[in-house]
Coordinates of C-alpha atoms and ligand atoms in Angstrom, one line a residue:
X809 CA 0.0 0.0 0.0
X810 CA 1.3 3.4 -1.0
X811 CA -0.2 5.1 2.3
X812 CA 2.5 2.7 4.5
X813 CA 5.6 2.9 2.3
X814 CA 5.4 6.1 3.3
X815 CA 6.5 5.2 7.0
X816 CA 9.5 4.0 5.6
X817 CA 10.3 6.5 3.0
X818 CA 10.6 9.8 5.4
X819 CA 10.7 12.6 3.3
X820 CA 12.4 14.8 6.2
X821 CA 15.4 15.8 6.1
X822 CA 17.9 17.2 8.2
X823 CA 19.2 20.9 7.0
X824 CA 23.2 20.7 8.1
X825 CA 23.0 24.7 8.1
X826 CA 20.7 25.2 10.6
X827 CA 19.7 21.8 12.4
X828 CA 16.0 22.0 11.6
X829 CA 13.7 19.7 10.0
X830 CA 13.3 20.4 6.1
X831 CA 10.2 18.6 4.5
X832 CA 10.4 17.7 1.5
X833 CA 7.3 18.6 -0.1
X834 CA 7.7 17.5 -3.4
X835 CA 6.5 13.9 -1.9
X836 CA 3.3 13.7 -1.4
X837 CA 1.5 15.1 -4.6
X838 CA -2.2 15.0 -4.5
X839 CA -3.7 11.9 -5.7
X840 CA -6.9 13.5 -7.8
X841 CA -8.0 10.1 -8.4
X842 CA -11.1 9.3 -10.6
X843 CA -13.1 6.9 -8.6
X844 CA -13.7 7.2 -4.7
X845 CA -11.2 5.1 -2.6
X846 CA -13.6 4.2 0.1
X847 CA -11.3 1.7 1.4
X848 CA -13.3 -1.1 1.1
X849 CA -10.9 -3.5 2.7
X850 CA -11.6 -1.9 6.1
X851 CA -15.2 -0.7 5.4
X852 CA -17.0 -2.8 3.8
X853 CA -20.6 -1.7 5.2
X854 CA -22.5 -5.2 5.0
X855 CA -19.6 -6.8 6.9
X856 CA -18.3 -5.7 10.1
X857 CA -15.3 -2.5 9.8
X858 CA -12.4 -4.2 9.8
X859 CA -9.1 -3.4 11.6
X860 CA -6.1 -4.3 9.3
X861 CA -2.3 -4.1 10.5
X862 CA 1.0 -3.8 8.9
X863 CA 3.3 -2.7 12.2
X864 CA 4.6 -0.1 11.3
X865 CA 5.1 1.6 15.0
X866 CA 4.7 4.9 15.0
X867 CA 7.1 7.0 18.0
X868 CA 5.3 8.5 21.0
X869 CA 5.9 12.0 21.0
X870 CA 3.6 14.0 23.4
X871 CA 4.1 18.0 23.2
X872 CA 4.9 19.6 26.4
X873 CA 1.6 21.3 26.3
X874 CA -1.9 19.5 25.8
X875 CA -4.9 20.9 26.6
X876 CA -8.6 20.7 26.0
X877 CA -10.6 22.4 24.2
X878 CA -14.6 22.3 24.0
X879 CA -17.7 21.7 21.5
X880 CA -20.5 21.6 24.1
X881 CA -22.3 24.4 22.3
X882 CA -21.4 23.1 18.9
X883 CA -21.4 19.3 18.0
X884 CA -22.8 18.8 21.7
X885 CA -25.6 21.4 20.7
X886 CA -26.5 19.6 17.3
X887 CA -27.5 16.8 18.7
X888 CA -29.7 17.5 21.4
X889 CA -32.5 20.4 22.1
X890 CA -30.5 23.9 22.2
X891 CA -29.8 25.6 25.2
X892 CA -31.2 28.9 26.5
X893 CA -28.7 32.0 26.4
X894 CA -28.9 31.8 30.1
X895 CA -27.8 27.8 30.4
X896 CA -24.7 29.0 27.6
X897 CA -23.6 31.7 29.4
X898 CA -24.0 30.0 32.8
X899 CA -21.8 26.3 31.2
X900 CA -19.5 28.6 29.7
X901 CA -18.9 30.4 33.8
X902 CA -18.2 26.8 34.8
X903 CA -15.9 25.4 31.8
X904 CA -13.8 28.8 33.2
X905 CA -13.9 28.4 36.5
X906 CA -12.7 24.3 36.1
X907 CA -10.5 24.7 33.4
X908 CA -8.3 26.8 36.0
X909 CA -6.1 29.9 35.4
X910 CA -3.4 28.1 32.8
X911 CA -6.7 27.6 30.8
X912 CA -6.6 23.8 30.2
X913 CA -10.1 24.6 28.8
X914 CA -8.3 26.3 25.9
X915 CA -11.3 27.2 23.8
X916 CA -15.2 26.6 23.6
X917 CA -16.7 27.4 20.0
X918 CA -20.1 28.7 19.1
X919 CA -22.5 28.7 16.8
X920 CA -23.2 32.1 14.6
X921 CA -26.4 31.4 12.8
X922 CA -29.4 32.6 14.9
X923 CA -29.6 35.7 16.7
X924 CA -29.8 33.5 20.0
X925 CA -26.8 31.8 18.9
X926 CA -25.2 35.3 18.6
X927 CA -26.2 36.6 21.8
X928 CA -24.8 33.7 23.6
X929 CA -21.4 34.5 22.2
X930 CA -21.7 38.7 23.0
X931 CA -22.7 37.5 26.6
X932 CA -19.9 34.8 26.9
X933 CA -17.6 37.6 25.6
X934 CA -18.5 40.2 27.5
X935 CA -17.2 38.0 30.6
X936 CA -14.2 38.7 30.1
X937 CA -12.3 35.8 30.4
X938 CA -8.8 34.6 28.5
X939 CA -9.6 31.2 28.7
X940 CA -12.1 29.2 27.3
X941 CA -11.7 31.4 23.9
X942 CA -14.7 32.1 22.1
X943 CA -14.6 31.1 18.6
X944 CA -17.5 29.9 16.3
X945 CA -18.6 27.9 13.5
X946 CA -19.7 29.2 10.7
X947 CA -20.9 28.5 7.2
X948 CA -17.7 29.3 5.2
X949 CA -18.8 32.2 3.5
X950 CA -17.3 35.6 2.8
X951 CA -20.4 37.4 4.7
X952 CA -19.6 34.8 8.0
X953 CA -16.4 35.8 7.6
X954 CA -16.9 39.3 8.1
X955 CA -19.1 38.6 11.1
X956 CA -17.0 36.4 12.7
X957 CA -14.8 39.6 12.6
X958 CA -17.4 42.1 13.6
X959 CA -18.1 39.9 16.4
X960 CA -13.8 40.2 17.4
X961 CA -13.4 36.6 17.3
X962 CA -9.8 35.8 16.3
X963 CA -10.4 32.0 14.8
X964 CA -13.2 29.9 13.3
X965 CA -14.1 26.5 12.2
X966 CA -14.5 25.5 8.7
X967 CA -15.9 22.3 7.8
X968 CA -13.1 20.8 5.0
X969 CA -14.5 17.2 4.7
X970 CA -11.9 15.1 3.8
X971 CA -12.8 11.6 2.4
X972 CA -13.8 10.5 -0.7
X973 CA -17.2 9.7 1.0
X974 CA -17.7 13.2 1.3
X975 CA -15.8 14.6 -1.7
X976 CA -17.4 12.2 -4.3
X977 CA -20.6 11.1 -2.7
X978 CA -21.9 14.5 -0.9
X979 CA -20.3 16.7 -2.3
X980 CA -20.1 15.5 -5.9
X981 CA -16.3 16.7 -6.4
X982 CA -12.8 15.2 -7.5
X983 CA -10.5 15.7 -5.0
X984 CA -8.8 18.6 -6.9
X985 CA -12.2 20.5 -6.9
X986 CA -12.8 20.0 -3.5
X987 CA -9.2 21.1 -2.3
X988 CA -9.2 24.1 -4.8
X989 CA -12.4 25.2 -3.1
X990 CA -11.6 24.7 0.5
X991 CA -8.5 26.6 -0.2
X992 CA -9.9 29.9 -1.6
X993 CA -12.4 29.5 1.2
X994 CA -9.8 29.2 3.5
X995 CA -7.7 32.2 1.8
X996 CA -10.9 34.4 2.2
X997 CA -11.5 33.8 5.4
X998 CA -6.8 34.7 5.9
X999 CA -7.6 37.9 4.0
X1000 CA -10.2 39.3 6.7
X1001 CA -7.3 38.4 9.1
X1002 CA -9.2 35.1 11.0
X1003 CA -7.5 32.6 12.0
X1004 CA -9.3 29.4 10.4
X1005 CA -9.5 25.8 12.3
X1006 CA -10.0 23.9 9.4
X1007 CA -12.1 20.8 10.7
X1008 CA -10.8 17.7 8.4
X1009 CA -14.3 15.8 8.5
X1010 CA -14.0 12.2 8.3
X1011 CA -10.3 11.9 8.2
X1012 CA -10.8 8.0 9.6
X1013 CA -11.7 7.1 6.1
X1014 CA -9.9 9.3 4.2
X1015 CA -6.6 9.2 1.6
X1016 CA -4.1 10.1 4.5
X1017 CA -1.4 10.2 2.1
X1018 CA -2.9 10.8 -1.1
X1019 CA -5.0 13.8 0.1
X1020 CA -4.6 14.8 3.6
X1021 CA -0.7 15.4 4.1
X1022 CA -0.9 17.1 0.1
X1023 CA -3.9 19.5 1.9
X1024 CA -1.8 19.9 4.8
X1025 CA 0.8 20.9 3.4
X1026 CA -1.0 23.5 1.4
X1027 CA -2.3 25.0 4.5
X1028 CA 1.4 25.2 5.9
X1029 CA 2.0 27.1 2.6
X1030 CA -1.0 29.9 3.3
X1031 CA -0.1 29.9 6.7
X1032 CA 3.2 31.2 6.0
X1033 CA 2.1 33.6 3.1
X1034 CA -0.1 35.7 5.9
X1035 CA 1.5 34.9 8.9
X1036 CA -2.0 33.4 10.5
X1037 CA -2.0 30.0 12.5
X1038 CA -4.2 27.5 10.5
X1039 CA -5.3 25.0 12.8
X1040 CA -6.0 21.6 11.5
X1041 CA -8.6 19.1 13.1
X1042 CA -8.5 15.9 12.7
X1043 CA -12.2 14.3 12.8
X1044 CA -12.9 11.0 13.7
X1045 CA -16.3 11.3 12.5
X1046 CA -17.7 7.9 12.6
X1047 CA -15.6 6.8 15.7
X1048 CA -13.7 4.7 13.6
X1049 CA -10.0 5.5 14.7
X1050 CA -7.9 2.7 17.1
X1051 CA -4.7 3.2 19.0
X1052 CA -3.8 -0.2 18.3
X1053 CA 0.5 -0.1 17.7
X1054 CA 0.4 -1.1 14.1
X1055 CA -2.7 -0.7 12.6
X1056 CA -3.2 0.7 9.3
X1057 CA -3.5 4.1 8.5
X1058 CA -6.5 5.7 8.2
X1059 CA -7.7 3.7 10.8
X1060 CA -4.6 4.3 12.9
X1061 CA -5.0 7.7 15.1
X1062 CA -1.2 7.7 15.7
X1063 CA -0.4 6.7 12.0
X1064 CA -2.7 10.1 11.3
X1065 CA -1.0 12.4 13.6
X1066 CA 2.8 11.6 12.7
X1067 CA 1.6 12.2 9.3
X1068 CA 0.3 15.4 9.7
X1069 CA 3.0 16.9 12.1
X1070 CA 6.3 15.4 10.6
X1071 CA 5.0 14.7 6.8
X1072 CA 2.8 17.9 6.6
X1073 CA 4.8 19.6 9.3
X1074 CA 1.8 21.0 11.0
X1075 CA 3.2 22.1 14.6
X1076 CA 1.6 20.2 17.4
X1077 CA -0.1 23.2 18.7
X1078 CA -1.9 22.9 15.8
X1079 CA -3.2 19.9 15.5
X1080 CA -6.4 18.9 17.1
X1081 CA -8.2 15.4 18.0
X1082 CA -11.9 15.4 17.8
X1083 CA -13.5 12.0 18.5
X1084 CA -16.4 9.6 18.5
X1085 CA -17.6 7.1 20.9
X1086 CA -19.4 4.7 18.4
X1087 CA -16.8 2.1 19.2
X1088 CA -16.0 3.0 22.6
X1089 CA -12.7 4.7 21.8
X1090 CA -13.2 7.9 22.3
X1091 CA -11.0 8.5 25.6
X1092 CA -8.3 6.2 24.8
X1093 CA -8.3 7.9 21.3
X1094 CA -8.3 11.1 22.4
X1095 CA -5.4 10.4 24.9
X1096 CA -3.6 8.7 22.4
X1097 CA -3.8 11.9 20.0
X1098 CA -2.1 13.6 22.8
X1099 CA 0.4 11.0 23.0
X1100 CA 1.4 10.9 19.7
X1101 CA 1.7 14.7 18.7
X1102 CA -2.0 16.8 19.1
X1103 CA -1.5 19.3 21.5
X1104 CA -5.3 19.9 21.7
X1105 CA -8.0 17.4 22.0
X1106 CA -12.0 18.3 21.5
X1107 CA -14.4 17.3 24.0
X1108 CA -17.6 17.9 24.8
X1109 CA -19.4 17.9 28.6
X1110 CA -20.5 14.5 29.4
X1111 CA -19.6 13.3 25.7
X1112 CA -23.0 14.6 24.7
X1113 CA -22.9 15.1 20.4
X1114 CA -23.7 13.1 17.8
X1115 CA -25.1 9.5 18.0
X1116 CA -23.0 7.9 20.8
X1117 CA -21.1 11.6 21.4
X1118 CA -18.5 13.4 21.5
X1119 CA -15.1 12.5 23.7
X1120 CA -16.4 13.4 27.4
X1121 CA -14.9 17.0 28.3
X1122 CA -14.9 15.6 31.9
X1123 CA -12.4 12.1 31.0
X1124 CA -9.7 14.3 29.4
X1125 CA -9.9 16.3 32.9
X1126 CA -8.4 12.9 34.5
X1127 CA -6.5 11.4 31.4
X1128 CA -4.5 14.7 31.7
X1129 CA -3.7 14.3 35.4
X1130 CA -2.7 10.6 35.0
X1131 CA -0.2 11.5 32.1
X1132 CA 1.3 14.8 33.4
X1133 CA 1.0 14.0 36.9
X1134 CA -1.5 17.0 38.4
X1135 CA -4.0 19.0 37.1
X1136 CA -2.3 22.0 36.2
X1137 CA -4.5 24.5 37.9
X1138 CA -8.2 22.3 36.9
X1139 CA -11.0 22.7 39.6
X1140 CA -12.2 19.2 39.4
X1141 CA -15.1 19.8 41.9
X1142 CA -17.2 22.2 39.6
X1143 CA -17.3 18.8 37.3
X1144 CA -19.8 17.8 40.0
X1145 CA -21.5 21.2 40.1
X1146 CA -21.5 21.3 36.3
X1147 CA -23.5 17.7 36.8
X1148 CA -25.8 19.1 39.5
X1149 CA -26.4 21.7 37.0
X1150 CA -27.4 19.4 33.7
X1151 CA -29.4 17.2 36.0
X1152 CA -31.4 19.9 37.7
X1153 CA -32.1 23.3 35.7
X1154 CA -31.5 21.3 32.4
X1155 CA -33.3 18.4 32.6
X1156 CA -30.4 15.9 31.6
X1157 CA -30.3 12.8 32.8
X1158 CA -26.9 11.6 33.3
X1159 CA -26.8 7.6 32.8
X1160 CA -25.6 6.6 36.3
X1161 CA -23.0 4.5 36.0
X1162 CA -21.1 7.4 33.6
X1163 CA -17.4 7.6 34.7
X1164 CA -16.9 10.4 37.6
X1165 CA -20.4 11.8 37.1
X1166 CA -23.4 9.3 37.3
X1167 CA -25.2 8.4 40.5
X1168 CA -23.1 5.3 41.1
X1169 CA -20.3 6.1 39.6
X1170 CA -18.3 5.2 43.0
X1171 CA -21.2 3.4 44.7
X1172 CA -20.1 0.0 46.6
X1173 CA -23.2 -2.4 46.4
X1174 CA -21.3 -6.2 47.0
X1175 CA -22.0 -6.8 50.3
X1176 CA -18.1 -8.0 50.6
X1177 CA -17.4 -4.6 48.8
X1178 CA -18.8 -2.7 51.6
X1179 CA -17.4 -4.2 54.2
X1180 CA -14.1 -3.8 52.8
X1181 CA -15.7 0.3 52.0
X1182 CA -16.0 0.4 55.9
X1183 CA -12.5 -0.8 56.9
X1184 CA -10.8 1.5 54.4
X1185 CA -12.3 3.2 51.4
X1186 CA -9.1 3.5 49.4
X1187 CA -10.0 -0.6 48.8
X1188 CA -12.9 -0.2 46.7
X1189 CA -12.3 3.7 45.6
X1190 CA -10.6 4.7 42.8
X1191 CA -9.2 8.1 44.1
X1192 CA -10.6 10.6 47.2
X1193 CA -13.5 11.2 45.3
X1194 CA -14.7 13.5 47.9
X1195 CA -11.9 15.5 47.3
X1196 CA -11.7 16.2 44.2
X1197 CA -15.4 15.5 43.2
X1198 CA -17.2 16.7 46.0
X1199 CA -18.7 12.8 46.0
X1200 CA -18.1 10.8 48.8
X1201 CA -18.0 7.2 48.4
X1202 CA -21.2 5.7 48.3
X1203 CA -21.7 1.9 49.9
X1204 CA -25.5 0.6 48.9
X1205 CA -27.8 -1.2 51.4
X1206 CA -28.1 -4.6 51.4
X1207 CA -28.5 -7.6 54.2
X1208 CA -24.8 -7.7 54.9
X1209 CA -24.6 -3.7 55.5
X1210 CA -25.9 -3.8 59.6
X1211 CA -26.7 -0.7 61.9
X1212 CA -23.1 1.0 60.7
X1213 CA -23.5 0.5 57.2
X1214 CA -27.0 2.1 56.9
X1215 CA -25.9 5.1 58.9
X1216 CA -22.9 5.1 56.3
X1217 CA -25.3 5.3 53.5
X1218 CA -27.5 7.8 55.4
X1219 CA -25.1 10.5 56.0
X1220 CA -23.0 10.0 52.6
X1221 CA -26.6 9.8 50.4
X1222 CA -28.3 13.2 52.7
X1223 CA -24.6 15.0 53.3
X1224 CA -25.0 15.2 56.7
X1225 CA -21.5 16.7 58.2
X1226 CA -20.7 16.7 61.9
X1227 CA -23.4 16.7 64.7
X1228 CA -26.1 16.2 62.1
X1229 CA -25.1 12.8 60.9
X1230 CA -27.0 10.2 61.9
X1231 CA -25.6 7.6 64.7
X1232 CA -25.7 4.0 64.4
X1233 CA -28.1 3.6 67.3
X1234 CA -30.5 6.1 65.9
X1235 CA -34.1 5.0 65.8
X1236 CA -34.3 6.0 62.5
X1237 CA -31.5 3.5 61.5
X1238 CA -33.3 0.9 63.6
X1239 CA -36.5 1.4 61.9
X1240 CA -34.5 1.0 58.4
X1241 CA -32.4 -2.5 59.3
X1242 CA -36.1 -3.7 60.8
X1243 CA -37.1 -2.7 57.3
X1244 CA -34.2 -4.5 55.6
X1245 CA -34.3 -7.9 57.0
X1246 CA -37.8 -8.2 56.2
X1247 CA -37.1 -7.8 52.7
X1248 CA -34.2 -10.4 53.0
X1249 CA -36.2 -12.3 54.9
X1250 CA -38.5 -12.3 52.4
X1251 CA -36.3 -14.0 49.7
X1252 CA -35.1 -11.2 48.4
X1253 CA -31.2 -11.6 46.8
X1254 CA -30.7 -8.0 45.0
X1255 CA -29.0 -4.7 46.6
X1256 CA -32.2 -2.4 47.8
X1257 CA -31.9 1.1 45.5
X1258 CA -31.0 4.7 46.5
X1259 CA -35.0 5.0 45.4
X1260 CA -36.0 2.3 47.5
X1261 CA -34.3 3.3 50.8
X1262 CA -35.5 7.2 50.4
X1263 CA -39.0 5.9 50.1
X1264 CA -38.9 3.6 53.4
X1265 CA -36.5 6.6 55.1
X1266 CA -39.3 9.4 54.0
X1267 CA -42.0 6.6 55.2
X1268 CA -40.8 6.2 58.8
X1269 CA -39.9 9.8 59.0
X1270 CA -43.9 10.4 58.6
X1271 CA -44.9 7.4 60.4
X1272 CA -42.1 8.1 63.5
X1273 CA -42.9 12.1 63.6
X1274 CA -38.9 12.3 62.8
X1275 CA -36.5 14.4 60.7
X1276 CA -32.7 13.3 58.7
X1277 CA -30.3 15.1 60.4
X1278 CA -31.6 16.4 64.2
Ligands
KIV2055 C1 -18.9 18.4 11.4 C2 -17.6 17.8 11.7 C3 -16.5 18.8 11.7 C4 -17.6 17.1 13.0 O1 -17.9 17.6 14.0 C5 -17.1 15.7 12.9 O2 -16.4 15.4 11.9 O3 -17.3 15.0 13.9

């Protein structure tokens, strides 16, 4: 295959004069081929996708700065109901506030179209803040342009879709056509002085060396001719990228990046991972982007976008921590607040065993499990959650839980700090075991539910004259 020769055949070269990396362009031509390469050997759509390898390992090469960067309001926003300008502006106060003064939360970008869409961004603006950086998403037009400038915005997206699924079969275009188009967009958009982030849609099925490096390196071209970054987005689009050492490019996300920074020679603060969960791989990925040479990876809160979502904004929050080793200024806790938030004023219901966020996500139900939970909670905890979530470790109800372990659950579940917890020999946690061992009694083998144990608590509070927590 021509696409993994090109591992072997590094067109970089070392200039003797001044010790820098010299690409040599002349390499990688574009391939303006007649008929669509839809790569049937990985996808071919009545069969499972297939995963082909060819080993070809591909160097780690992390950049000394990742960070994350945001769609909540964009891809997050397309697939659900909108938000109010008031929910916007009110997310947008939290994604500051957690993304921390070295504003890990680089960037947040925003929809132009409406006049609501609009206002959102003024408002957002008005705040004040360096960090998430507004930006937007436009139709890639000369008139959007113009707004985007109006507006002061410095960089927008631009929708460049990159395989020949959406170069022959949407838009109807040779591959010439469609990269003589994006690029006089793209110039048009250099000569009102924005910076464009040129999203590379569907790069998981695309021509990586037959059309995406030759793009590339186009863009590289431009961006020296004005002197404005051109970011480039790599889009998983369909989820279908794996970090497995030695797959085959396109399917390969570190095969993708190592061509784009050293074949195209797009810096790593360039380059940008946004993901897809339709195969579960969005984290791992996204983390592997970072890994191998993206300085920025694209989330969105709670992985909310399109079909099975986006990369979850909150994931790459502990991703980062495990790779660099602390959290570089994050406020972790507002991810709970930001949960409270969706869950309560927006009416989202966040599936409760989601990572660091659901209901359960750290709730001990194994009778054996909670035991263990009493004794020491770093056994069946996977880090103080309390402190950096604001969310205590949780242990369920069940026969094996006795006086302490429902006194456990009552002050964890209701919050209760200092004299207002609830002791074991409490009549209310009397009342609750009587409750219990009837139901065990009664054959029952499952853990009793969070729903199930507030309904008996609020029913003996009525019945008993008593109140949680005096
Ligand atoms: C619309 C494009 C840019 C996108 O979000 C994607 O490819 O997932």
């Amino acid at each position: 295959m021509r696409d993994s020769d090109a591992f072997q055949n590094r067109p970089v070269s070392m200039n003797p004069k001044n010790n820098l990396l010299e690409i040599e362009e002349h390499m990688y031509i574009l391939d303006d081929v007649e008929k669509p390469n839809v790569f049937r050997n990985m996808f071919p759509y009545s069969e499972i996708p297939k995963i082909p390898f060819n080993d070809r390992i591909v160097p780690h090469n992390m950049p000394k700065d990742i960070w994350i960067t945001d769609t909540t309001f964009r891809d997050g926003q397309q697939s659900r109901a909108p938000y109010t300008t008031e929910q916007i502006v009110k997310i947008y106060d939290y994604l500051h506030e957690l993304g921390g003064p070295n504003g890990m939360i680089r960037a947040s970008e925003f929809f132009l179209y409406s006049k609501k869409d609009r206002d959102a961004v003024y408002k957002c603006m008005e705040r004040g803040y360096k960090f998430p950086e507004v930006t937007s998403w436009i139709r890639a037009s000369k008139e959007d342009f113009k707004l985007v400038k109006e507006i002061g915005m410095k960089e927008t997206g631009i929708l460049v879709s990159c395989s020949d699924y959406h170069i022959f079969l949407k838009l109807k275009m040779t591959r010439r056509q469609a990269m003589d188009h994006y690029l006089s967009v793209i110039r048009d958009c250099l000569e009102e002085g924005i910076s464009p982030r040129c999203h590379l849609e569907d790069i998981t099925r695309a021509d990586i060396y037959g059309y995406v490096v030759p793009f590339c390196l186009e863009l590289m071209k431009l961006m020296k001719e004005y002197q404005i970054p051109i970011k480039v987005r790599a889009c998983d689009t369909m989820g279908y990228g794996v970090n497995y050492p030695g797959a085959v490019i396109p399917r390969s996300v570190q095969g993708i990046i190592y061509a784009i920074h050293t074949h195209a020679g797009v810096p790593h603060e360039l380059i940008e991972w946004h993901g897809h969960n339709d195969f579960y791989k969005a984290v791992s990925n996204s983390t592997t982007a970072w890994l191998y040479g993206c300085s920025g990876v694209n989330t969105s809160l709670f992985g909310i976008g399109e079909r099975t979502g986006n990369t979850p904004l909150e994931a790459m929050v502990f991703e980062y921590a495990q790779l660099k080793g602390d959290l570089n200024g994050m406020n972790t806790r507002v991810i709970t607040e930001l949960a409270e938030y969706y869950e309560k004023e927006i009416g989202y219901q966040i599936p409760p065993r989601t990572p660091f966020v659901g209901k359960n996500f750290n709730v001990t139900r194994a009778g054996i499990h909670a035991d263990g939970l009493l004794k020491n909670e770093e056994i069946y905890n996977i880090f103080d959650t309390e402190k950096f979530l604001n969310r205590p470790v949780l242990c369920a109800i069940s026969n094996t839980s006795g006086l302490a372990g429902i006194a456990h659950w009552l002050n964890t579940y209701y919050k209760l700090k200092g004299d207002k917890q609830v002791q074991k020999n409490s009549e209310l946690v009397a009342e609750i075991k009587k409750w219990v061992d009837e139901e065990y009694a009664g054959g029952r083998v499952t853990v009793l539910t969070d729903d199930e144990i507030v309904a008996c608590v609020n029913r003996i509070c009525l019945e008993k004259n008593l109140k949680i927590g005096e």
